[in-house]
Amino acid sequence: MSTNISTSEFKQKLINQFDSLNGLSAESNRRDALAQFDSYGIPTLKHEHWKYTGLTFLNKHNFDIIKKSEVDSSVAEKFANHPLNEIEAEKIVLVNGFSASQNLKSNQAGVTISRLSDFDDAQKAQISDYYGQSIKLENNPFIALNTAFAQDCIVIKIDKNTVVETPLQIVYLNFADTNAIINNPRLLVIAEEGSQATIIESVHSFGKYASLKNSVSEYYISKNASLEHYRVQDDSELSHTIDFTQVNQESDSHYHNVNVSLGGQFNRNNIHTLLNGENIESNLSGVFITSGNELFDIHSLADHAFPNCVSNENYKGILHGNSTGIFNGKILVRKDAQKTNAYQSNKNVLLSDNASIFTKPELEIYADDVKCSHGATSGALDELSIFYLVSRGIGRKKAEAMILNAIADDIIDLIKHEPLRLHLLERVENKLNQ
């Protein structure tokens, strides 16, 4: 049952649940994170990075932190008939943030999949160089919330020079059938030197009540490693997501990210890449299609710390109804990052008078020998293009769908995994023809 509460009540309710949960981090680290969450509080429209992203939904649902003991792993069966389940991949299914399998084990040589909670002290000491090391709690209340309350973490390690043939698919299932819930999944991916892999993340929600997935992921891509990373959000009207992904790249590495969002009441995706070596390529792209009162918000940062690197950002939005889109992309070029090439593009189509888009591309450059650019456009469908198609006997509605499909396909075609690309092309076509 939904109950209106104030933001301060929401925050205090979470804090009151802290002592009843066992977290992953050391007790002192968890309490430090809780203190950070308490001191910063819930962002409002007065905070620069949240000025277009209202969090009023937090007041509409009486959210409870989900506990590990409350998770029903049989919910994983709900994914059995989902079309994305048919994609050949090694699947790791998380129900409300917790692994649905008793025993995690990869079928592929050179790949280790584990729960951090299963590690012994020696293994935890080894992983301490990675877990939580690349994220900042200061002024990031939802990262602090996750760090304080995360009860488990999926760790994926790809050994040196391993080429992973079958993609790894992480399936997030959020299930709220008795009350509104918050879960705090953690993911840690370590791609060692010279390795290659494809990782697919997909998010789905079920149940009669609202869910909030507040996740934190850390990706470490070592020297000369290559990672394809695809994310699919195909969610319900009761789903809410606040997601933070930090990617750390070393010299000569390659990272390719495509984010496709097809549904979900509230989606805030933060993705930060740190180009921490020379000769790195980093590509971020995405497309979102919103309708009703949905909100999609992408906040990206390409942080160039070394010379001779390339980054590309390309995001597109298609907005129907009363929906809202937000793009805030930043390219940061530090003073030693000479010979940087960095490009950023954001293009949006508004299909109703009530749809809104807020776009804010940013360049912050401290080096003088660089090539950087950004651009953003927003508007209605091009009437000249529609006229061209209609004049050749194509109905207006079909002509509009063809143009919108072409806009989305520009991004989806960047997906190199063919079965996933074909599935999403079909899924987008069906959605745009509704």
Short mmCIF file of C-alpha atoms in Angstrom, two decimals:
data_model
loop_
_atom_site.label_atom_id
_atom_site.label_comp_id
_atom_site.label_asym_id
_atom_site.label_seq_id
_atom_site.Cartn_x
_atom_site.Cartn_y
_atom_site.Cartn_z
CA MET A 1 0.00 0.00 0.00
CA SER A 2 1.42 3.36 -1.00
CA THR A 3 1.70 6.02 1.68
CA ASN A 4 2.76 9.59 1.25
CA ILE A 5 5.71 10.45 3.46
CA SER A 6 8.15 13.34 3.51
CA THR A 7 11.67 13.13 2.15
CA SER A 8 13.10 13.50 5.65
CA GLU A 9 10.87 10.64 6.83
CA PHE A 10 12.09 8.53 3.92
CA LYS A 11 15.71 9.19 4.85
CA GLN A 12 15.18 8.57 8.57
CA LYS A 13 13.30 5.34 7.89
CA LEU A 14 16.30 3.99 5.98
CA ILE A 15 18.74 5.07 8.67
CA ASN A 16 16.59 3.33 11.30
CA GLN A 17 16.95 0.05 9.40
CA PHE A 18 20.76 0.19 9.35
CA ASP A 19 21.42 -1.77 12.54
CA SER A 20 19.17 -4.64 11.47
CA LEU A 21 21.27 -5.39 8.38
CA ASN A 22 24.68 -6.92 7.86
CA GLY A 23 26.61 -5.22 5.08
CA LEU A 24 29.60 -6.16 2.96
CA SER A 25 31.99 -3.41 3.93
CA ALA A 26 33.74 -3.20 7.26
CA GLU A 27 31.43 -1.87 9.96
CA SER A 28 33.36 1.40 10.20
CA ASN A 29 33.16 1.92 6.42
CA ARG A 30 29.43 1.25 6.45
CA ARG A 31 28.89 3.75 9.24
CA ASP A 32 31.01 6.33 7.40
CA ALA A 33 28.86 5.80 4.32
CA LEU A 34 25.69 6.12 6.39
CA ALA A 35 27.01 9.38 7.86
CA GLN A 36 27.66 10.68 4.34
CA PHE A 37 24.13 9.75 3.31
CA ASP A 38 22.72 11.39 6.43
CA SER A 39 24.71 14.60 6.01
CA TYR A 40 23.95 15.11 2.30
CA GLY A 41 20.37 13.94 2.47
CA ILE A 42 18.08 13.57 -0.50
CA PRO A 43 19.00 15.91 -3.39
CA THR A 44 16.49 18.54 -4.41
CA LEU A 45 16.07 20.63 -7.55
CA LYS A 46 18.44 23.14 -5.93
CA HIS A 47 21.35 20.72 -6.34
CA GLU A 48 23.07 21.28 -9.70
CA HIS A 49 23.21 17.63 -10.75
CA TRP A 50 19.56 17.07 -9.82
CA LYS A 51 18.03 20.36 -11.00
CA TYR A 52 15.85 18.63 -13.62
CA THR A 53 15.39 15.29 -11.87
CA GLY A 54 12.81 15.50 -9.13
CA LEU A 55 12.77 12.70 -6.58
CA THR A 56 9.16 13.15 -5.47
CA PHE A 57 8.47 9.47 -6.08
CA LEU A 58 10.42 8.74 -2.88
CA ASN A 59 7.59 10.40 -0.97
CA LYS A 60 4.83 8.44 -2.70
CA HIS A 61 5.95 4.94 -1.79
CA ASN A 62 6.67 3.56 1.63
CA PHE A 63 9.94 1.91 0.60
CA ASP A 64 11.63 -0.73 2.75
CA ILE A 65 15.19 -1.98 2.38
CA ILE A 66 14.98 -5.55 1.15
CA LYS A 67 16.82 -8.09 3.31
CA LYS A 68 18.69 -11.11 2.02
CA SER A 69 16.53 -13.46 4.09
CA GLU A 70 13.35 -12.05 2.47
CA VAL A 71 14.34 -12.85 -1.10
CA ASP A 72 12.36 -15.54 -2.91
CA SER A 73 14.76 -17.01 -5.47
CA SER A 74 11.92 -18.77 -7.28
CA VAL A 75 11.09 -15.38 -8.77
CA ALA A 76 13.94 -16.08 -11.19
CA GLU A 77 11.49 -18.32 -13.04
CA LYS A 78 9.66 -15.20 -14.20
CA PHE A 79 12.55 -14.54 -16.56
CA ALA A 80 12.28 -17.98 -18.20
CA ASN A 81 9.82 -16.82 -20.86
CA HIS A 82 11.36 -13.42 -21.48
CA PRO A 83 12.76 -12.96 -25.01
CA LEU A 84 16.10 -11.80 -23.58
CA ASN A 85 16.43 -15.18 -21.90
CA GLU A 86 16.73 -16.74 -25.34
CA ILE A 87 19.98 -14.95 -26.07
CA GLU A 88 22.89 -17.31 -25.72
CA ALA A 89 24.82 -16.08 -22.72
CA GLU A 90 26.14 -17.27 -19.38
CA LYS A 91 23.47 -15.85 -17.08
CA ILE A 92 23.78 -14.50 -13.56
CA VAL A 93 20.27 -13.81 -12.25
CA LEU A 94 19.84 -11.44 -9.31
CA VAL A 95 16.49 -11.27 -7.49
CA ASN A 96 16.16 -8.00 -5.61
CA GLY A 97 19.92 -7.64 -5.75
CA PHE A 98 20.83 -11.14 -4.55
CA SER A 99 22.04 -14.09 -6.60
CA ALA A 100 19.25 -16.59 -7.32
CA SER A 101 21.75 -19.47 -7.51
CA GLN A 102 23.20 -21.24 -4.51
CA ASN A 103 26.45 -21.94 -6.30
CA LEU A 104 28.04 -19.51 -8.71
CA LYS A 105 30.51 -20.93 -11.17
CA SER A 106 31.49 -19.96 -14.67
CA ASN A 107 31.45 -22.54 -17.44
CA GLN A 108 34.22 -20.74 -19.26
CA ALA A 109 37.95 -21.13 -18.69
CA GLY A 110 39.63 -18.05 -17.28
CA VAL A 111 36.40 -16.58 -15.88
CA THR A 112 35.58 -16.48 -12.17
CA ILE A 113 32.10 -15.50 -10.95
CA SER A 114 31.63 -15.23 -7.19
CA ARG A 115 29.71 -13.57 -4.38
CA LEU A 116 31.89 -11.29 -2.30
CA SER A 117 30.09 -12.57 0.81
CA ASP A 118 31.47 -16.07 0.06
CA PHE A 119 35.10 -14.88 0.06
CA ASP A 120 37.42 -15.77 2.92
CA ASP A 121 39.58 -13.12 4.56
CA ALA A 122 42.52 -13.71 2.19
CA GLN A 123 40.30 -13.34 -0.88
CA LYS A 124 38.67 -10.22 0.54
CA ALA A 125 42.13 -8.76 1.11
CA GLN A 126 42.98 -9.37 -2.56
CA ILE A 127 39.78 -7.75 -3.73
CA SER A 128 40.19 -4.75 -1.45
CA ASP A 129 42.34 -3.08 -4.11
CA TYR A 130 39.21 -2.84 -6.24
CA TYR A 131 35.98 -2.91 -4.22
CA GLY A 132 34.87 0.63 -3.50
CA GLN A 133 38.20 2.13 -4.52
CA SER A 134 37.03 4.05 -7.59
CA ILE A 135 33.89 5.69 -6.22
CA LYS A 136 33.46 8.78 -4.10
CA LEU A 137 30.88 8.99 -1.37
CA GLU A 138 31.16 12.74 -0.90
CA ASN A 139 28.15 14.52 -2.37
CA ASN A 140 26.89 11.21 -3.82
CA PRO A 141 24.08 10.23 -1.43
CA PHE A 142 22.90 7.22 -3.40
CA ILE A 143 26.41 5.76 -3.69
CA ALA A 144 26.73 6.28 0.06
CA LEU A 145 23.32 4.63 0.59
CA ASN A 146 24.41 1.64 -1.49
CA THR A 147 27.74 1.34 0.33
CA ALA A 148 26.04 1.44 3.72
CA PHE A 149 23.34 -1.12 2.87
CA ALA A 150 24.81 -3.42 0.19
CA GLN A 151 24.59 -6.96 1.53
CA ASP A 152 26.27 -8.72 -1.36
CA CYS A 153 28.30 -8.11 -4.50
CA ILE A 154 28.77 -10.11 -7.67
CA VAL A 155 32.46 -10.29 -8.58
CA ILE A 156 33.46 -11.20 -12.14
CA LYS A 157 37.15 -11.70 -12.86
CA ILE A 158 38.52 -12.37 -16.32
CA ASP A 159 42.05 -13.71 -16.28
CA LYS A 160 44.99 -12.28 -18.19
CA ASN A 161 44.81 -12.82 -21.99
CA THR A 162 41.48 -14.69 -21.71
CA VAL A 163 39.09 -14.28 -24.63
CA VAL A 164 35.57 -14.95 -23.32
CA GLU A 165 33.60 -16.56 -26.14
CA THR A 166 30.08 -16.52 -24.59
CA PRO A 167 28.74 -13.21 -23.26
CA LEU A 168 28.11 -12.82 -19.56
CA GLN A 169 24.56 -11.61 -18.89
CA ILE A 170 23.60 -10.11 -15.55
CA VAL A 171 19.81 -10.11 -15.14
CA TYR A 172 18.36 -7.83 -12.47
CA LEU A 173 14.85 -8.89 -11.42
CA ASN A 174 13.10 -6.53 -9.03
CA PHE A 175 10.07 -8.09 -7.38
CA ALA A 176 7.74 -6.13 -5.09
CA ASP A 177 4.59 -8.11 -4.40
CA THR A 178 3.87 -7.28 -0.75
CA ASN A 179 5.31 -3.79 -0.28
CA ALA A 180 7.47 -1.18 -1.97
CA ILE A 181 11.14 -2.13 -1.82
CA ILE A 182 14.65 -0.76 -2.27
CA ASN A 183 17.51 -3.03 -3.19
CA ASN A 184 21.18 -2.12 -3.42
CA PRO A 185 23.01 -4.39 -5.88
CA ARG A 186 26.79 -4.18 -6.29
CA LEU A 187 28.83 -5.40 -9.24
CA LEU A 188 32.60 -5.60 -9.58
CA VAL A 189 34.17 -6.55 -12.91
CA ILE A 190 37.93 -7.02 -13.28
CA ALA A 191 39.21 -7.56 -16.82
CA GLU A 192 42.89 -8.37 -16.56
CA GLU A 193 45.59 -7.45 -19.07
CA GLY A 194 44.91 -8.53 -22.63
CA SER A 195 41.48 -10.04 -21.91
CA GLN A 196 38.35 -9.64 -24.06
CA ALA A 197 34.72 -10.07 -23.02
CA THR A 198 31.13 -9.01 -23.61
CA ILE A 199 28.87 -8.17 -20.67
CA ILE A 200 25.12 -7.62 -20.96
CA GLU A 201 23.09 -6.11 -18.13
CA SER A 202 19.29 -6.17 -18.31
CA VAL A 203 16.77 -4.81 -15.80
CA HIS A 204 13.18 -6.03 -15.31
CA SER A 205 10.57 -5.47 -12.59
CA PHE A 206 7.48 -7.36 -11.44
CA GLY A 207 4.89 -7.10 -8.70
CA LYS A 208 2.06 -4.87 -7.51
CA TYR A 209 4.22 -2.34 -5.66
CA ALA A 210 6.96 0.08 -6.57
CA SER A 211 10.61 -0.93 -6.60
CA LEU A 212 13.79 1.13 -6.46
CA LYS A 213 17.05 -0.39 -7.67
CA ASN A 214 19.94 1.66 -6.32
CA SER A 215 22.98 -0.01 -7.86
CA VAL A 216 26.72 0.65 -7.99
CA SER A 217 29.04 -1.04 -10.50
CA GLU A 218 32.80 -0.81 -10.83
CA TYR A 219 34.60 -1.91 -13.97
CA TYR A 220 38.41 -2.24 -14.07
CA ILE A 221 39.80 -2.71 -17.58
CA SER A 222 43.51 -3.45 -17.51
CA LYS A 223 46.19 -2.71 -20.07
CA ASN A 224 45.34 -3.85 -23.59
CA ALA A 225 42.01 -5.37 -22.47
CA SER A 226 38.76 -4.92 -24.41
CA LEU A 227 35.24 -4.89 -23.01
CA GLU A 228 31.89 -4.67 -24.80
CA HIS A 229 29.21 -3.59 -22.30
CA TYR A 230 25.52 -3.46 -23.18
CA ARG A 231 22.70 -2.37 -20.89
CA VAL A 232 18.98 -2.88 -21.53
CA GLN A 233 16.25 -1.28 -19.42
CA ASP A 234 12.89 -2.75 -20.37
CA ASP A 235 10.96 -2.16 -17.22
CA SER A 236 7.49 -1.63 -15.72
CA GLU A 237 5.66 1.56 -14.85
CA LEU A 238 6.32 0.85 -11.15
CA SER A 239 10.09 0.57 -11.52
CA HIS A 240 12.61 3.17 -10.42
CA THR A 241 16.33 2.97 -11.02
CA ILE A 242 19.28 5.00 -9.79
CA ASP A 243 22.39 3.47 -11.26
CA PHE A 244 26.06 4.47 -10.96
CA THR A 245 28.74 2.88 -13.13
CA GLN A 246 32.43 3.73 -12.79
CA VAL A 247 34.78 2.48 -15.52
CA ASN A 248 38.54 2.60 -15.01
CA GLN A 249 40.69 2.06 -18.08
CA GLU A 250 44.41 1.46 -18.31
CA SER A 251 46.73 2.02 -21.30
CA ASP A 252 45.78 0.61 -24.71
CA SER A 253 42.40 -0.60 -23.45
CA HIS A 254 39.07 -0.41 -25.26
CA TYR A 255 35.62 0.09 -23.73
CA HIS A 256 32.41 0.14 -25.73
CA ASN A 257 29.12 0.86 -23.96
CA VAL A 258 25.61 0.96 -25.44
CA ASN A 259 22.61 1.76 -23.22
CA VAL A 260 19.10 1.06 -24.53
CA SER A 261 16.18 2.21 -22.37
CA LEU A 262 12.69 1.16 -23.45
CA GLY A 263 10.70 1.64 -20.26
CA GLY A 264 10.65 2.39 -16.57
CA GLN A 265 8.94 5.10 -14.54
CA PHE A 266 12.18 6.70 -13.33
CA ASN A 267 15.67 6.02 -14.66
CA ARG A 268 18.74 7.91 -13.54
CA ASN A 269 21.89 6.44 -15.11
CA ASN A 270 25.27 7.82 -14.12
CA ILE A 271 28.28 6.54 -16.06
CA HIS A 272 31.80 7.81 -15.51
CA THR A 273 34.89 6.70 -17.38
CA LEU A 274 38.44 7.41 -16.26
CA LEU A 275 40.97 7.18 -19.10
CA ASN A 276 43.91 6.45 -16.88
CA GLY A 277 46.68 5.68 -19.38
CA GLU A 278 47.73 6.37 -22.96
CA ASN A 279 46.16 5.14 -26.21
CA ILE A 280 42.75 4.38 -24.71
CA GLU A 281 39.50 4.30 -26.65
CA SER A 282 36.25 4.82 -24.75
CA ASN A 283 32.83 4.87 -26.42
CA LEU A 284 29.56 5.70 -24.65
CA SER A 285 26.25 5.68 -26.50
CA GLY A 286 22.59 5.17 -25.84
CA VAL A 287 19.02 5.64 -26.92
CA PHE A 288 15.96 6.12 -24.73
CA ILE A 289 12.30 5.94 -25.72
CA THR A 290 9.92 7.36 -23.13
CA SER A 291 6.15 7.67 -22.86
CA GLY A 292 3.45 8.53 -20.29
CA ASN A 293 5.03 10.23 -17.27
CA GLU A 294 8.34 8.40 -17.52
CA LEU A 295 11.65 10.11 -16.84
CA PHE A 296 15.02 9.13 -18.25
CA ASP A 297 18.19 10.88 -17.12
CA ILE A 298 21.74 10.15 -18.30
CA HIS A 299 24.70 11.79 -16.57
CA SER A 300 28.01 10.93 -18.20
CA LEU A 301 31.63 11.91 -17.62
CA ALA A 302 34.65 11.11 -19.80
CA ASP A 303 37.67 11.97 -17.65
CA HIS A 304 40.87 12.19 -19.73
CA ALA A 305 43.90 11.97 -17.44
CA PHE A 306 46.59 10.91 -19.96
CA PRO A 307 47.54 11.94 -23.51
CA ASN A 308 46.71 10.30 -26.85
CA CYS A 309 43.26 8.98 -25.99
CA VAL A 310 39.90 9.04 -27.78
CA SER A 311 36.41 9.24 -26.30
CA ASN A 312 33.05 9.38 -28.06
CA GLU A 313 29.61 10.01 -26.60
CA ASN A 314 26.46 9.69 -28.68
CA TYR A 315 23.00 9.71 -27.05
CA LYS A 316 19.58 10.00 -28.64
CA GLY A 317 16.11 10.41 -27.13
CA ILE A 318 12.59 9.84 -28.47
CA LEU A 319 9.95 11.25 -26.13
CA HIS A 320 6.19 10.77 -26.16
CA GLY A 321 3.32 11.92 -23.89
CA ASN A 322 4.25 13.81 -20.71
CA SER A 323 7.66 12.19 -20.44
CA THR A 324 10.92 13.91 -19.58
CA GLY A 325 14.46 13.36 -20.81
CA ILE A 326 17.68 14.72 -19.34
CA PHE A 327 21.19 14.57 -20.75
CA ASN A 328 24.16 15.95 -18.85
CA GLY A 329 27.41 14.90 -20.50
CA LYS A 330 30.82 16.19 -19.54
CA ILE A 331 34.24 15.84 -21.13
CA LEU A 332 37.07 16.62 -18.72
CA VAL A 333 40.56 16.97 -20.22
CA ARG A 334 43.26 17.31 -17.59
CA LYS A 335 46.38 19.38 -18.27
CA ASP A 336 48.64 16.42 -19.10
CA ALA A 337 46.11 14.88 -21.49
CA GLN A 338 47.57 16.39 -24.68
CA LYS A 339 46.53 15.00 -28.09
CA THR A 340 43.09 14.15 -26.73
CA ASN A 341 40.25 13.57 -29.19
CA ALA A 342 36.86 13.81 -27.51
CA TYR A 343 33.45 14.11 -29.12
CA GLN A 344 29.95 14.34 -27.74
CA SER A 345 26.53 14.43 -29.37
CA ASN A 346 22.96 14.48 -28.03
CA LYS A 347 19.95 14.54 -30.36
CA ASN A 348 16.31 14.36 -29.28
CA VAL A 349 12.90 14.13 -30.89
CA LEU A 350 9.84 15.44 -29.06
CA LEU A 351 6.62 13.81 -30.25
CA SER A 352 4.14 15.77 -28.12
CA ASP A 353 3.74 19.29 -26.80
CA ASN A 354 3.96 18.01 -23.22
CA ALA A 355 7.20 16.07 -23.57
CA SER A 356 10.33 17.81 -22.23
CA ILE A 357 14.06 17.50 -22.76
CA PHE A 358 16.86 19.17 -20.80
CA THR A 359 20.29 18.79 -22.35
CA LYS A 360 23.55 20.11 -21.00
CA PRO A 361 26.79 19.19 -22.78
CA GLU A 362 29.93 20.35 -20.97
CA LEU A 363 33.59 20.71 -21.90
CA GLU A 364 36.23 21.36 -19.24
CA ILE A 365 39.67 21.49 -20.84
CA TYR A 366 43.06 22.23 -19.24
CA ALA A 367 45.31 21.01 -22.10
CA ASP A 368 46.00 23.10 -25.22
CA ASP A 369 46.66 20.50 -27.95
CA VAL A 370 43.31 18.74 -28.16
CA LYS A 371 40.36 18.20 -30.49
CA CYS A 372 37.06 18.32 -28.61
CA SER A 373 33.52 19.07 -29.67
CA HIS A 374 29.97 18.77 -28.48
CA GLY A 375 26.54 19.37 -29.91
CA ALA A 376 22.90 18.99 -28.96
CA THR A 377 19.64 19.28 -30.89
CA SER A 378 16.00 18.95 -29.88
CA GLY A 379 12.84 19.29 -31.93
CA ALA A 380 9.89 17.68 -33.62
CA LEU A 381 10.09 15.20 -36.47
CA ASP A 382 11.40 16.63 -39.72
CA GLU A 383 8.30 17.44 -41.83
CA LEU A 384 10.34 17.48 -45.04
CA SER A 385 11.43 13.89 -44.49
CA ILE A 386 7.85 12.86 -43.72
CA PHE A 387 6.63 14.65 -46.87
CA TYR A 388 9.25 12.83 -48.95
CA LEU A 389 8.05 9.41 -47.73
CA VAL A 390 4.33 10.29 -47.93
CA SER A 391 4.81 11.52 -51.51
CA ARG A 392 6.00 8.02 -52.37
CA GLY A 393 2.81 6.38 -51.17
CA ILE A 394 3.75 5.63 -47.57
CA GLY A 395 1.13 6.49 -44.94
CA ARG A 396 2.08 9.28 -42.54
CA LYS A 397 2.02 7.08 -39.44
CA LYS A 398 4.26 4.51 -41.10
CA ALA A 399 6.54 7.27 -42.41
CA GLU A 400 6.95 8.65 -38.89
CA ALA A 401 7.72 5.18 -37.54
CA MET A 402 10.32 4.63 -40.26
CA ILE A 403 12.11 7.86 -39.37
CA LEU A 404 12.01 7.12 -35.63
CA ASN A 405 13.29 3.60 -36.23
CA ALA A 406 16.19 5.01 -38.22
CA ILE A 407 17.07 7.33 -35.32
CA ALA A 408 17.06 4.48 -32.79
CA ASP A 409 18.78 2.04 -35.14
CA ASP A 410 21.79 4.35 -35.44
CA ILE A 411 22.54 3.52 -31.81
CA ILE A 412 21.39 -0.10 -31.73
CA ASP A 413 23.56 -0.89 -34.76
CA LEU A 414 26.56 -0.13 -32.54
CA ILE A 415 25.83 -3.38 -30.65
CA LYS A 416 28.26 -5.95 -31.97
CA HIS A 417 26.55 -8.97 -30.41
CA GLU A 418 24.21 -9.92 -33.25
CA PRO A 419 21.46 -11.81 -31.34
CA LEU A 420 21.06 -8.90 -28.89
CA ARG A 421 21.13 -6.35 -31.69
CA LEU A 422 18.45 -8.20 -33.68
CA HIS A 423 16.26 -8.60 -30.59
CA LEU A 424 16.45 -4.88 -29.79
CA LEU A 425 15.82 -3.80 -33.37
CA GLU A 426 12.60 -5.84 -33.33
CA ARG A 427 11.64 -4.66 -29.84
CA VAL A 428 12.14 -1.00 -30.75
CA GLU A 429 10.19 -1.38 -33.98
CA ASN A 430 7.26 -2.89 -32.09
CA LYS A 431 7.34 -0.15 -29.46
CA LEU A 432 7.46 2.68 -32.01
CA ASN A 433 4.60 1.17 -33.98
CA GLN A 434 2.31 0.94 -30.94
#
